[in-house]
XYZ file of C-alpha atoms in Angstrom:
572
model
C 60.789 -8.743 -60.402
C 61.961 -10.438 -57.632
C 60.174 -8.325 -55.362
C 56.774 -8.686 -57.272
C 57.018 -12.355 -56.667
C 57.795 -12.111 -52.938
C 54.823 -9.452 -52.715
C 52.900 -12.236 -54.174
C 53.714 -14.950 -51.993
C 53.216 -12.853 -48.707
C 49.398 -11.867 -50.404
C 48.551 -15.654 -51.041
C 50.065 -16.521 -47.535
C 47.503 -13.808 -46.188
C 44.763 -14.495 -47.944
C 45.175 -18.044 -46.986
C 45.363 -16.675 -42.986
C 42.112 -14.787 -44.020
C 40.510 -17.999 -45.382
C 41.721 -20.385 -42.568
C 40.570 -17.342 -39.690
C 36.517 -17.965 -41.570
C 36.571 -20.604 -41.428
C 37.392 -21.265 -37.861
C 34.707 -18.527 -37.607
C 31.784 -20.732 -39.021
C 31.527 -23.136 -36.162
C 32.009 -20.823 -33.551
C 29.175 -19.208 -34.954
C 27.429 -22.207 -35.320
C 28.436 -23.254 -31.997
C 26.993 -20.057 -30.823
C 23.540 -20.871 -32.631
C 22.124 -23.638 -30.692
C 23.145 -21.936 -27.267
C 20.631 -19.082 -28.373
C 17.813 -21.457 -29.708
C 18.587 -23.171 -26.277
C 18.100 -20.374 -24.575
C 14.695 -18.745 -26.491
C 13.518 -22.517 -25.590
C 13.814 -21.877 -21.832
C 11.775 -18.866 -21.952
C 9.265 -20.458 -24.612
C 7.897 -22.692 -21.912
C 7.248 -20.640 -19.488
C 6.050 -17.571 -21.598
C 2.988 -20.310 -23.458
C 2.153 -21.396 -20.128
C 1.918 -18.119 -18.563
C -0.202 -17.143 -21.708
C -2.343 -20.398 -21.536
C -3.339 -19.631 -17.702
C -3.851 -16.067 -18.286
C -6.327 -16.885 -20.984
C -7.988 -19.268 -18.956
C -7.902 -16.799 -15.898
C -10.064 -14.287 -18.246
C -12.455 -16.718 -19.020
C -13.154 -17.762 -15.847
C -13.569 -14.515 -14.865
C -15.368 -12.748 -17.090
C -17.706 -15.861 -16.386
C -17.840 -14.902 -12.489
C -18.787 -11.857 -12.716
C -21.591 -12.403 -15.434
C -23.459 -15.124 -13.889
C -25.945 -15.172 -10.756
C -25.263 -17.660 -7.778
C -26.238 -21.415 -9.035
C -27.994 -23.601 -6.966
C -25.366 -24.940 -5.013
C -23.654 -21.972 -4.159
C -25.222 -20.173 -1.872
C -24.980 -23.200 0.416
C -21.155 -23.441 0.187
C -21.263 -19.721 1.013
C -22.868 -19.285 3.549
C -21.366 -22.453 5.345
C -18.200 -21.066 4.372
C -19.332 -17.677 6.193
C -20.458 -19.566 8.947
C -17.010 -21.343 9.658
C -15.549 -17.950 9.395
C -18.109 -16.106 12.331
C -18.898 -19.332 14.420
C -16.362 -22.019 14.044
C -19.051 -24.618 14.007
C -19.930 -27.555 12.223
C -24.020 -27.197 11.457
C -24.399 -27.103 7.633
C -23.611 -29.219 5.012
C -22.737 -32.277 6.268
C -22.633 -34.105 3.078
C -19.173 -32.559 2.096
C -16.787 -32.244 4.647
C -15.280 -28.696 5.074
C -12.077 -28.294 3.101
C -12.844 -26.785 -0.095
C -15.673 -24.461 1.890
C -12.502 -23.268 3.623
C -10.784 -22.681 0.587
C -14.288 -20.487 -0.322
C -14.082 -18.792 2.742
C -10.772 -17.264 2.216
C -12.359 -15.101 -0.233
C -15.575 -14.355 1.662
C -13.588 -13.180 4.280
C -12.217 -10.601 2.283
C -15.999 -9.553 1.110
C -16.568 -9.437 4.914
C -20.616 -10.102 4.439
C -23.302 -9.167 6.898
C -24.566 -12.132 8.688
C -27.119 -13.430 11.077
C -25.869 -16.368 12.903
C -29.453 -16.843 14.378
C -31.082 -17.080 11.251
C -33.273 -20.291 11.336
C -33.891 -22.360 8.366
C -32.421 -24.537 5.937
C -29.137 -24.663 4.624
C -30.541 -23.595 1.346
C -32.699 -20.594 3.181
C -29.763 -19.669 4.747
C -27.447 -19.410 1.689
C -30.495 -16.978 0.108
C -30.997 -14.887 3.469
C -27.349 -13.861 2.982
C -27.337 -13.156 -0.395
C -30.374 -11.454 -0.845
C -31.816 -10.119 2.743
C -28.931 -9.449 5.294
C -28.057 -6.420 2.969
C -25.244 -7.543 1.240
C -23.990 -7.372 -2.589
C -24.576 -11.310 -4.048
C -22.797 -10.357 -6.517
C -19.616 -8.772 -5.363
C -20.007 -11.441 -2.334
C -19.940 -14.199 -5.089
C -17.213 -12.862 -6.822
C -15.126 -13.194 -3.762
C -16.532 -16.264 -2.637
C -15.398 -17.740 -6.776
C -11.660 -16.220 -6.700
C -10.072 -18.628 -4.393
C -11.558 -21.854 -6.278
C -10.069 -19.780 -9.690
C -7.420 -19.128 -8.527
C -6.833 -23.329 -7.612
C -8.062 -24.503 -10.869
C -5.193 -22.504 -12.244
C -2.761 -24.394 -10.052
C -4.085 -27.153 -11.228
C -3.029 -26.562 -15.041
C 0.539 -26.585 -14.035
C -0.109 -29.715 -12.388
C -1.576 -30.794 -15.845
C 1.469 -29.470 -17.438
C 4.233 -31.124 -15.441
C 2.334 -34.433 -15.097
C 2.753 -34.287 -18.931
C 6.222 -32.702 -19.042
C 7.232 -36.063 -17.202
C 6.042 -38.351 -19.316
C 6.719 -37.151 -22.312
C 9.100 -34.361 -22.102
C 8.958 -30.363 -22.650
C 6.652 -30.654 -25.902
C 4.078 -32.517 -24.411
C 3.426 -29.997 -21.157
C 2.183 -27.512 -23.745
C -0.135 -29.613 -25.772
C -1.902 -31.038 -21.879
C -2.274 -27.642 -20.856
C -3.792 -26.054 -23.942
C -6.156 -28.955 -24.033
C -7.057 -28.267 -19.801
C -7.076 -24.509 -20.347
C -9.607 -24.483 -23.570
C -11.639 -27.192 -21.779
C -15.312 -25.119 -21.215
C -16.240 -27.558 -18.241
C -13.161 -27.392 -16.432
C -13.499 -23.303 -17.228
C -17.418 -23.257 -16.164
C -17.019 -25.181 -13.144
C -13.472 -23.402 -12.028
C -15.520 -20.247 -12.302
C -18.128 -20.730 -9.307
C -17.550 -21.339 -5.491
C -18.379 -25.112 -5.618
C -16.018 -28.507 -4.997
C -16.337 -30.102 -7.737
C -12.675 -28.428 -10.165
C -10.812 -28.478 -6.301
C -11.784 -32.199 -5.330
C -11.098 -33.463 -8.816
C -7.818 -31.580 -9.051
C -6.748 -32.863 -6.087
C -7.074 -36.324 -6.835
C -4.883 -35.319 -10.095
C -2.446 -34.231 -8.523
C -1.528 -36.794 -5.604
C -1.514 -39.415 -8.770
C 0.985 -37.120 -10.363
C 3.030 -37.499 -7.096
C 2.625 -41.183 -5.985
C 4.061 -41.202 -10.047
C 6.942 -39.290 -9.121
C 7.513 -41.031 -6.325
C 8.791 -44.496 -8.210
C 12.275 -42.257 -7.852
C 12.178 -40.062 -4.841
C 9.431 -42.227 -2.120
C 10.608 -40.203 0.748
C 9.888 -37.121 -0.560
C 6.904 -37.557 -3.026
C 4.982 -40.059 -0.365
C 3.894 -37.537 1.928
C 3.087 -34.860 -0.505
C 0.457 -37.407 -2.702
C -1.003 -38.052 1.094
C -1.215 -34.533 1.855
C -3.160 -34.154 -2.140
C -5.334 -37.414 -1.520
C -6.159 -36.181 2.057
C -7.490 -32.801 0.689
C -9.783 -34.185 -2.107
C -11.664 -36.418 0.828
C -11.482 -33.442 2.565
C -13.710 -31.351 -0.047
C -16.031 -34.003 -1.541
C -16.707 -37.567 -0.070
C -17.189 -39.540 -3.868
C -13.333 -39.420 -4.060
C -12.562 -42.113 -1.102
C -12.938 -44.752 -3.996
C -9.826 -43.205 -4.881
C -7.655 -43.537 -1.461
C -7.425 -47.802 -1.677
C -6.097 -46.878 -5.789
C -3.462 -45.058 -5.042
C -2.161 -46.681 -1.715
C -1.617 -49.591 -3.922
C 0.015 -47.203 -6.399
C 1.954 -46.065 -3.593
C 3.464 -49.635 -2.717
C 3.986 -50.507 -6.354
C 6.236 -46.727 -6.524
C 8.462 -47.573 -3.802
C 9.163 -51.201 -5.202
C 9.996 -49.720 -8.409
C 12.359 -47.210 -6.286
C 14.219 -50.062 -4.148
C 14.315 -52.642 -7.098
C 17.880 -53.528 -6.195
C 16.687 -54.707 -2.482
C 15.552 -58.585 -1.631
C 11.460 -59.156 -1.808
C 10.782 -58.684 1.569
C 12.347 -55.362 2.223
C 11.022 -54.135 -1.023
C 6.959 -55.646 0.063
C 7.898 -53.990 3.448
C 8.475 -50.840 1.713
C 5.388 -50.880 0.103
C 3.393 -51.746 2.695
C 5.292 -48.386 4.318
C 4.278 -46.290 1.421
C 0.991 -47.006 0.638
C 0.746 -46.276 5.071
C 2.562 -43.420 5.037
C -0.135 -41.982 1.912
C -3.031 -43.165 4.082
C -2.261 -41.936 6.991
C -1.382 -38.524 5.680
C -4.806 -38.106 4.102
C -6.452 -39.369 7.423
C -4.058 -36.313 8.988
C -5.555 -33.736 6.648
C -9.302 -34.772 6.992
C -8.740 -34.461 10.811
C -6.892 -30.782 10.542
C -9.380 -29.687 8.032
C -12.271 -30.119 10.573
C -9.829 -29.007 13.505
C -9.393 -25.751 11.404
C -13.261 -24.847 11.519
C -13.623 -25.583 15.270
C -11.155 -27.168 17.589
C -13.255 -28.568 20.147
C -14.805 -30.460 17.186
C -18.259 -29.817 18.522
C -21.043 -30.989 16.238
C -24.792 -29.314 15.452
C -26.254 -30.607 12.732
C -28.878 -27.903 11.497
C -31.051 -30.851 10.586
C -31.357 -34.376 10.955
C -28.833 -37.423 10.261
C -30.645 -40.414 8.609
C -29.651 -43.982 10.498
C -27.756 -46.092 8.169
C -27.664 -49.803 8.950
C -26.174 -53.068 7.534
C -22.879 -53.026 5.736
C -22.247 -49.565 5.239
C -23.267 -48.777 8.485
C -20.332 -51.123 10.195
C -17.999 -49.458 7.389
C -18.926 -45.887 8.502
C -18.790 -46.581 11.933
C -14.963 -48.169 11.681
C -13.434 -45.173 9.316
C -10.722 -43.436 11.309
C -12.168 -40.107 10.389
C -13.862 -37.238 12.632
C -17.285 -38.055 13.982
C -18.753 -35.104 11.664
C -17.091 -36.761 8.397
C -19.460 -40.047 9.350
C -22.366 -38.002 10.139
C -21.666 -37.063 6.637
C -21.572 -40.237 5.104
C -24.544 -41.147 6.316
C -26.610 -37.648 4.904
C -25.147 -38.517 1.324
C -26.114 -42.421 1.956
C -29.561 -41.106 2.772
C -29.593 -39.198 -0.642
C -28.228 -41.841 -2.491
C -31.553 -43.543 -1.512
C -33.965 -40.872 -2.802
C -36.020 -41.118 -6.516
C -34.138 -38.361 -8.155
C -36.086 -37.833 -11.594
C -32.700 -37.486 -14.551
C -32.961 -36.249 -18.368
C -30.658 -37.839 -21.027
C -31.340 -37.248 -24.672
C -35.243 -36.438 -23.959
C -36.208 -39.184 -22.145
C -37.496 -38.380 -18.778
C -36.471 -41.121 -16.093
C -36.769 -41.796 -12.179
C -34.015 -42.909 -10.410
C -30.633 -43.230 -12.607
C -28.623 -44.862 -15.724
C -25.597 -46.426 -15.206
C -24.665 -44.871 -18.727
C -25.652 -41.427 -17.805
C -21.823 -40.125 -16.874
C -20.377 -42.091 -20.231
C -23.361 -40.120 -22.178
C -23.359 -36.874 -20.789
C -19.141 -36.661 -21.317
C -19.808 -37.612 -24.669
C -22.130 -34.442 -25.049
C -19.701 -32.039 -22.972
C -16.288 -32.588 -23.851
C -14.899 -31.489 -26.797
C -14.197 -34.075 -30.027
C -10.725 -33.456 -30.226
C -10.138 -34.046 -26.485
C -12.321 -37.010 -26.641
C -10.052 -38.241 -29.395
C -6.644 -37.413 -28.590
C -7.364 -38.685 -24.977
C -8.791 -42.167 -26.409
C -5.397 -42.242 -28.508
C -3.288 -41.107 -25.840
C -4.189 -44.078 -23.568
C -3.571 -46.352 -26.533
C 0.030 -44.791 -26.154
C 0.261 -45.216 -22.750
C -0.346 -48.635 -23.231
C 1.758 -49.374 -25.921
C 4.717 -47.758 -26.033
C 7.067 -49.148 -23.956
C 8.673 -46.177 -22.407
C 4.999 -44.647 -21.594
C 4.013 -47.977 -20.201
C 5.004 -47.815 -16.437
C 3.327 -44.412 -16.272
C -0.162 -46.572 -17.349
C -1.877 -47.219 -13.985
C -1.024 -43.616 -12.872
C -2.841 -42.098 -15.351
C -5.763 -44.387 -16.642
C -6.501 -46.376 -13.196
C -7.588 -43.516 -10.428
C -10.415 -41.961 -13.289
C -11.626 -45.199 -14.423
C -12.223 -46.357 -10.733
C -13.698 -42.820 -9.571
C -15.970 -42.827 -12.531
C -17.024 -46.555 -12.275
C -18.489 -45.385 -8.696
C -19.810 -42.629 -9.560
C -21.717 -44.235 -12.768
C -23.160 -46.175 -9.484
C -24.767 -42.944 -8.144
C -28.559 -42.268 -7.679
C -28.077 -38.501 -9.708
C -27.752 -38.248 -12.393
C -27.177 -34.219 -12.491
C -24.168 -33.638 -14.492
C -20.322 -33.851 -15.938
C -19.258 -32.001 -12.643
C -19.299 -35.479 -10.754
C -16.856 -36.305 -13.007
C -14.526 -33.470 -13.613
C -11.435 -35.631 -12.971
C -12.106 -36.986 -16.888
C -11.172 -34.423 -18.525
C -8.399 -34.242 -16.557
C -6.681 -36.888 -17.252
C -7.791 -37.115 -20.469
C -5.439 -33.324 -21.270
C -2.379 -35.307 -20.227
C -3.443 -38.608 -21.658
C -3.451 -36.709 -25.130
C 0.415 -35.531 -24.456
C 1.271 -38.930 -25.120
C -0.268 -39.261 -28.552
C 3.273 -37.724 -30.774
C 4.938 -40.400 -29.264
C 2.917 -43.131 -31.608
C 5.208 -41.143 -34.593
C 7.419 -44.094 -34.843
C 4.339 -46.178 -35.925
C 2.003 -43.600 -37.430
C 4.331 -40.459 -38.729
C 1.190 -38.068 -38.697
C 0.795 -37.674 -34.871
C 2.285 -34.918 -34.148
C 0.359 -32.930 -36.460
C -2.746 -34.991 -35.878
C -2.198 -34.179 -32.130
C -1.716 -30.161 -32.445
C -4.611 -29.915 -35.315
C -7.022 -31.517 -33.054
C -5.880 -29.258 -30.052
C -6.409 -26.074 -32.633
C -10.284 -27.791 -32.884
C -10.344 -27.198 -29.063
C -9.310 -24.079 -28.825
C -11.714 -22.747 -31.650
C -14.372 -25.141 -30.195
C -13.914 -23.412 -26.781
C -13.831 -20.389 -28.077
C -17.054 -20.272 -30.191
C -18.467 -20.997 -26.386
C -17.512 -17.909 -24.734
C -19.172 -17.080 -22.722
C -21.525 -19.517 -21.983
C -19.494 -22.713 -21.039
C -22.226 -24.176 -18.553
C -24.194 -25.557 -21.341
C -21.344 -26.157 -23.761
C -22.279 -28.989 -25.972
C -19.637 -30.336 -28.852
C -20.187 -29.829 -32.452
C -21.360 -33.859 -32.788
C -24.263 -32.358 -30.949
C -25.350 -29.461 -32.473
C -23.212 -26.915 -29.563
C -24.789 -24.699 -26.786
C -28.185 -23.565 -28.313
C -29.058 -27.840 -28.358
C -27.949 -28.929 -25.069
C -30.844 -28.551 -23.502
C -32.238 -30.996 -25.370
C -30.128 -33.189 -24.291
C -29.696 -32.949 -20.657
C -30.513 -31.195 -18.207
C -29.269 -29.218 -13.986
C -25.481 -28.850 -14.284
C -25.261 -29.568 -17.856
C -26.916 -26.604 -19.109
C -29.590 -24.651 -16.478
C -28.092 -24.111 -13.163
C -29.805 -21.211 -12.086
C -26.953 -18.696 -13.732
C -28.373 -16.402 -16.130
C -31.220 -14.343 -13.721
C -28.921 -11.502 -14.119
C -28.605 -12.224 -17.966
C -32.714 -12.593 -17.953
C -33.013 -9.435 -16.318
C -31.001 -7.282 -19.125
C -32.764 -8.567 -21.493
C -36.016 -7.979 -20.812
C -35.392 -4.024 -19.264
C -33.774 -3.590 -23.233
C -36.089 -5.672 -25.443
C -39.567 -6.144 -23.266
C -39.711 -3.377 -21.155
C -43.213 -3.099 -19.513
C -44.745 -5.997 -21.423
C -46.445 -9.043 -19.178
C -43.746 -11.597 -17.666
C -44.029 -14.862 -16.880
C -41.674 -16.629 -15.387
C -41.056 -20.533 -14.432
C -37.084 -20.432 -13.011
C -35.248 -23.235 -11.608
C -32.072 -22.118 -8.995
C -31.114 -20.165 -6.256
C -31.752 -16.675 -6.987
C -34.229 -14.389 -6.441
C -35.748 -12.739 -9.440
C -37.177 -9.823 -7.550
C -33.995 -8.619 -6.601
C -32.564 -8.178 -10.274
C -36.158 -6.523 -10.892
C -37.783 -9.319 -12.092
C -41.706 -8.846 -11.527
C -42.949 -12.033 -12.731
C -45.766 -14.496 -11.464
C -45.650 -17.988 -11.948
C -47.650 -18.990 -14.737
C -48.814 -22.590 -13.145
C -50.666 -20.980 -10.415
C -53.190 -19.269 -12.552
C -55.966 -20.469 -14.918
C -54.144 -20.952 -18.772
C -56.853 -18.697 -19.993
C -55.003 -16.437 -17.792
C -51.459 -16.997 -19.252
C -50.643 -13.998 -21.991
C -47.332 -12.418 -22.923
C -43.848 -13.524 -22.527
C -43.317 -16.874 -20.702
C -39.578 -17.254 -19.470
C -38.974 -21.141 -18.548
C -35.617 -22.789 -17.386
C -34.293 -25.034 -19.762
C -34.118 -27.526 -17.267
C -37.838 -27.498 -16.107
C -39.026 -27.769 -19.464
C -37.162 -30.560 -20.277
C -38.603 -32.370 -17.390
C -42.441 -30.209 -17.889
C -45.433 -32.071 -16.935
C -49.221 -31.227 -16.733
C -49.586 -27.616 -16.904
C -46.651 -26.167 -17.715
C -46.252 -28.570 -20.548
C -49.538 -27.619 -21.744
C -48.230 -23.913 -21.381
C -44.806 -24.682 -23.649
C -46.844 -26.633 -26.157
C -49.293 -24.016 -26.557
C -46.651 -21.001 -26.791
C -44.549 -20.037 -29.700
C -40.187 -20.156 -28.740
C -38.631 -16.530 -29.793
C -35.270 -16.445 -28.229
C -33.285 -17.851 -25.556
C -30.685 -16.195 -22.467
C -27.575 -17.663 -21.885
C -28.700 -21.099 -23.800
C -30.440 -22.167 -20.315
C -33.774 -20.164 -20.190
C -36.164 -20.113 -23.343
C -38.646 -17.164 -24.175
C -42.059 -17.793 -25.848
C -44.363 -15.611 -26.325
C -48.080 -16.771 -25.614
């Protein structure tokens, strides 16, 4: 008996062992729980934004190789070509030469036939080397579009860590979903022009002169070195420079906020110097890099500009070739340019055009989580700071260029969309006064993404669903926003599979040159319209603007399909 109850006791004292041993093993297990979820979240960030990128790099791909040379390019690429052979400064002045370098990289690994003698201008000289020094446009093009890709991609993790700061890990995702999905940052990314570089550039030496309110000495150059490179590719971002030099002097204040006023106004001062001067360093090397001796040959001539901006031009520290350049895009500013908004045919420009037009091309639920996200910015407290940063270099930029004489497209104002992606990373942190923003925020982001999608792969003339999407846009507006010259290839495929041997007709507004895609078309408004039978093919963007004969021609024909949603069919 006695040894029953002992066996007892030793059985509840075991059991007891067994029961305290669990349940020291619950939180260890729990303890081990989080450090798991911990680490799946470090490899969650990186794996989304490696997915992100690489769906954006397929778009913008698949979009390269599809479309023809637009109007602009072939100018870019052959200038580009002609750094790479002649180191000289003849052709397009207008833009100075970095982002043509950053083209060139990729030409020089096409490694195109070309005739340095080749008279003409820079436009004639863009379509001799695509089409008549026996080269491949459209493996040349390809080449020429890869480096400007591949930057636009850099550019999202800018996007993403611009947004990471302000608003921690969450909000990186939701700013680069919203850049990567964005069809005119894809369509524009996707061809060898300046527009995605010079715009990203400006993004990301705001991101820095933001960064720099901590670490001045090492941020300060860097946001130079960015500012420096996007006056270096396109000229309509110097409004910019005087922004964020004063940006610059408020960063280092913040950073020395424990020093006496005039060491910490001396410090600014130093900043927003140091940022100036290192963008006047990279204008110089990026002209330095196409020819050394700087030697100048225009390939045609420089308009005279007097009065104020003369004595402005004349006084920029910049190389003589940079205010040559000025003065070309002064002396285009001052031509009648005929615009298109919403079917009104104008001459000269709107001062609402930009506003309208990025109304039309960006997508609703950027348009509304960016709106919101700058209400954030501006009132929550912790966001507040980050406020000029992010809403003050894209409302300058796009005040001046709402003061520009063309009125051509979204792409001189690529920067909005921009800013707008990390903008909309600040909207979850209204939750504390509206508890539905977080899911507002990603449900609006999923309306991107299927917005975007429904696009592919014609993001040129995206249009959002307030305006009826890509088959309407050309109602709308017109050049950059919808007809750029891209679908000649497209064109061609579709009329060797549905109107093989019929009568073609053909009214086209770009760079290429139908005959070479085997195109045989005349042009119907050099003939009687007696004359005019068959299938009439007319840019989108010359019928919106159609007058006299070919409007007769339009009126008179009956629409039965369109290419690429920038070239109409009728059949007459």
């Amino acid at each position: 008996m006695m040894a029953r109850a002992q066996h007892t006791v030793h059985a509840l004292r075991a059991g007891q062992a067994g029961d305290a041993g669990a349940a020291a093993a619950v939180p260890e297990a729990t303890a081990r729980l989080p450090a798991r979820l911990r680490r799946k979240r470090r490899w969650a960030a990186p794996l989304l934004v490696t997915l992100l990128l690489a769906q954006m790099a397929g778009a913008m791909v698949t979009t390269a190789v599809r479309q023809t040379p637009t109007i602009d390019e072939p100018v870019y690429v052959a200038t580009a070509t002609d750094y790479l052979r002649e180191h000289r400064l003849r052709y397009n002045l207008e833009h100075p030469p970095l982002g043509k370098l950053l083209i060139a990289a990729g030409v020089a690994v096409a490694g195109p036939r070309y005739d340095p003698s080749y008279s003409g201008t820079q436009g004639e000289v863009g379509r001799h080397l695509l089409y008549e020094s026996g080269n491949d446009p459209g493996r040349l093009m390809l080449w020429a579009r890869l480096p400007v890709i591949g930057l636009t991609l850099l550019f999202g993790l800018v996007v993403f860590a611009f947004a990471r700061d302000l608003t921690g890990t969450a909000g990186g995702p939701v700013a680069l979903a919203l850049y990567s999905f964005d069809p005119d940052v894809i369509a524009h990314g996707a061809l060898a022009t300046l527009d995605v570089p010079a715009a990203g550039f400006v993004l990301t030496s705001a991101w820095l002169v933001r960064r720099a309110r901590h670490r001045p000495l090492r941020y300060l150059p860097l946001a130079g070195a960015a500012l420096g490179a996007a006056v270096a590719t396109k000229m309509s971002t110097l409004p910019a420079v005087p922004v964020l030099m004063v940006l610059a002097a408020v960063s280092v204040g913040t950073a020395r906020r424990g020093a006496d006023r005039p060491r910490r106004v001396l410090g600014g001062l130093a900043g927003a110097a140091v940022v100036a001067l290192t963008a006047v360093m990279v204008v110089w090397a990026a002209y330095l890099a196409v020819d050394p001796h700087l030697r100048f040959a225009p390939a045609g001539p420089v308009p005279a500009v007097h009065g104020l901006r003369g004595r402005l031009t004349g006084l920029l520290p910049l190389p003589r070739a940079y205010r040559e350049g000025m003065r070309v895009q002064f002396g285009l500013e001052g031509q009648p340019w005929q615009g298109y908004l919403f079917g009104r045919v104008y001459t000269g420009s709107l001062w609402y055009y930009l506003p309208a037009a990025l109304l039309v091309k960006t997508p609703l639920g950027l348009l509304a989580l960016g709106a919101a996200g700058a209400v954030a910015v501006l009132g929550v407290r912790r966001l507040r700071p980050a406020a000029p940063y992010l809403l003050l270099p894209p409302a300058v930029l796009l005040a001046a260029a709402m003061t520009g004489s063309r009125n051509f497209g979204t792409r001189y104002a690529l920067f909005v969309p921009m800013f707008l992606a990390v903008a909309a990373a600040c909207v979850p942190r209204l939750r504390w006064r509206w508890p539905w923003a977080t899911g507002v925020t990603a449900a609006l982001a999923l309306f991107v993404v299927v917005s975007s999608l429904r696009a592919f792969p014609y993001y040129l003339p995206y249009a959002n669903e307030a305006f009826g999407g890509p088959a309407h846009t050309h109602r709308l507006l017109h050049d950059s926003n919808v007809d750029w010259g891209q679908d000649l290839g497209r064109l061609a495929g579709r009329l060797r599979t549905r109107y093989r041997g019929q009568r073609v007709w053909l009214v086209y507004k770009g760079s290429g040159v139908p005959s070479f895609y085997g195109i045989h078309a005349a042009d119907p408004r050099e003939v009687p319209l007696d004359q005019v039978h068959g299938l009439l093919a007319v840019s989108d963007s010359s019928a919106a603007k159609a007058r006299g004969k070919l409007a007769e021609l339009i009126d008179s024909s009956r629409p039965v399909g369109q290419v690429g949603y920038s070239i109409t069919l009728y059949r007459r």
